Coordinates of C-alpha atoms in Angstrom, one line a residue:
X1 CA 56.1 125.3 124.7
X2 CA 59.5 125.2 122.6
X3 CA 62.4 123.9 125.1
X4 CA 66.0 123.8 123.6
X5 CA 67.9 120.7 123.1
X6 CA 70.6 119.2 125.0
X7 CA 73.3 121.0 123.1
X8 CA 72.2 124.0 124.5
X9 CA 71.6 123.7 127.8
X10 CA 68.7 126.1 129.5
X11 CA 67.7 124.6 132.9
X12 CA 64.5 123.4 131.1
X13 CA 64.4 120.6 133.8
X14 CA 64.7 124.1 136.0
X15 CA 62.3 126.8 134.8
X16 CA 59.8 123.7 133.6
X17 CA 58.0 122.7 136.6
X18 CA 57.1 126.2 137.2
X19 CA 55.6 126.7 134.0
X20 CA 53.5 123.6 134.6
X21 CA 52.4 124.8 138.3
X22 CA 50.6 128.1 136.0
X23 CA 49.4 126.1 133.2
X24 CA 47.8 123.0 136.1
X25 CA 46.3 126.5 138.5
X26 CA 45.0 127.6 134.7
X27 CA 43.0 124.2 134.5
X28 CA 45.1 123.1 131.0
X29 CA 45.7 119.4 132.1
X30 CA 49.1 118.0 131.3
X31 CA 48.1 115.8 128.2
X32 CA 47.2 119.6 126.5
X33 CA 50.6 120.7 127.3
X34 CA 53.0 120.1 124.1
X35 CA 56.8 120.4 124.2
X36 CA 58.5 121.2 121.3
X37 CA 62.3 120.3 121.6
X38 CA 63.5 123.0 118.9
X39 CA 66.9 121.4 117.7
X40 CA 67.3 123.3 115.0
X41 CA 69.5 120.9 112.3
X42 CA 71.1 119.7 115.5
X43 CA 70.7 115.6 115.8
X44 CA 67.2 113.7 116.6
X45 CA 66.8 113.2 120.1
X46 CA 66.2 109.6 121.6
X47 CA 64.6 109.0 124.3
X48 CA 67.3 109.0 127.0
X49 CA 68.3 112.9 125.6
X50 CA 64.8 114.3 126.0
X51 CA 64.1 113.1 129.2
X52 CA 67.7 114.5 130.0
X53 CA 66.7 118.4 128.3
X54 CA 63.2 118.2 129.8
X55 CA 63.6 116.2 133.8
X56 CA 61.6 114.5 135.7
X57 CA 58.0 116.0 134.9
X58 CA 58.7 114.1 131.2
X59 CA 56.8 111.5 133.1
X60 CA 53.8 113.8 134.4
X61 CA 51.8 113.1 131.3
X62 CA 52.6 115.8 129.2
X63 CA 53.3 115.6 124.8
X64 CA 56.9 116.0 122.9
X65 CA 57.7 116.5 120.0
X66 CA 60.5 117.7 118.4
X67 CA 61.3 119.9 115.4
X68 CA 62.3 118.4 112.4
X69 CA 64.4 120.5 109.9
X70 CA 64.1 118.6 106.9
X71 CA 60.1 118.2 106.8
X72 CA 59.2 121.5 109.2
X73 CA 60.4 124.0 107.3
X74 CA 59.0 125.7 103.8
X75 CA 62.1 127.3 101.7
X76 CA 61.4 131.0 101.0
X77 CA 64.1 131.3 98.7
X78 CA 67.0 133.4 98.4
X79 CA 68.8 136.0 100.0
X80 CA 69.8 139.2 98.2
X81 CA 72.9 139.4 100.1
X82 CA 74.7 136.1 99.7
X83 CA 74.6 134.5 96.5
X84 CA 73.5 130.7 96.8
X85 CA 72.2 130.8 100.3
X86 CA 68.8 129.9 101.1
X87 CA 65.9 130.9 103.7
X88 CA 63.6 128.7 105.0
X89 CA 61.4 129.1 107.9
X90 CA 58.1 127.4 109.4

């Protein structure tokens, strides 16, 4: 699942233990459920600033990652409407 980070606050420590109690009743045990913190080109998070974005169930077993926008992303190249700017995507 890809959660925002803390700079743009969602409620993931809301909505996520909800989407937990559907993927436990599925049978998916926690270590099988990934979190992607999508920052974007926003800062790394530490430790302290996931478990802030994500909450309490950050203990409950499950994985994190977090996007990385220097290594993730592929450049595609360039736009034909701006001269000089780039795409890039995953």
């Amino acid at each position: 699942m890809a959660i925002s980070d803390v700079t743009r606050y969602s409620a993931t420590d809301k909505i996520l233990p909800f989407l937990l109690r559907e993927t436990d009743a599925a049978g998916i045990p926690r270590n099988r459920v990934t979190l992607i913190v999508a920052r974007g080109t926003h800062p790394r998070h530490d430790g302290r600033r996931t478990a802030d974005a994500i909450g309490p169930v950050i203990d409950s077993g499950l994985r994190v990652t977090q996007s990385d926008p220097e290594e993730d992303l592929t450049d595609l190249g360039t736009t034909s409407r701006a001269r000089g700017s780039s795409c890039r995507g995953s």
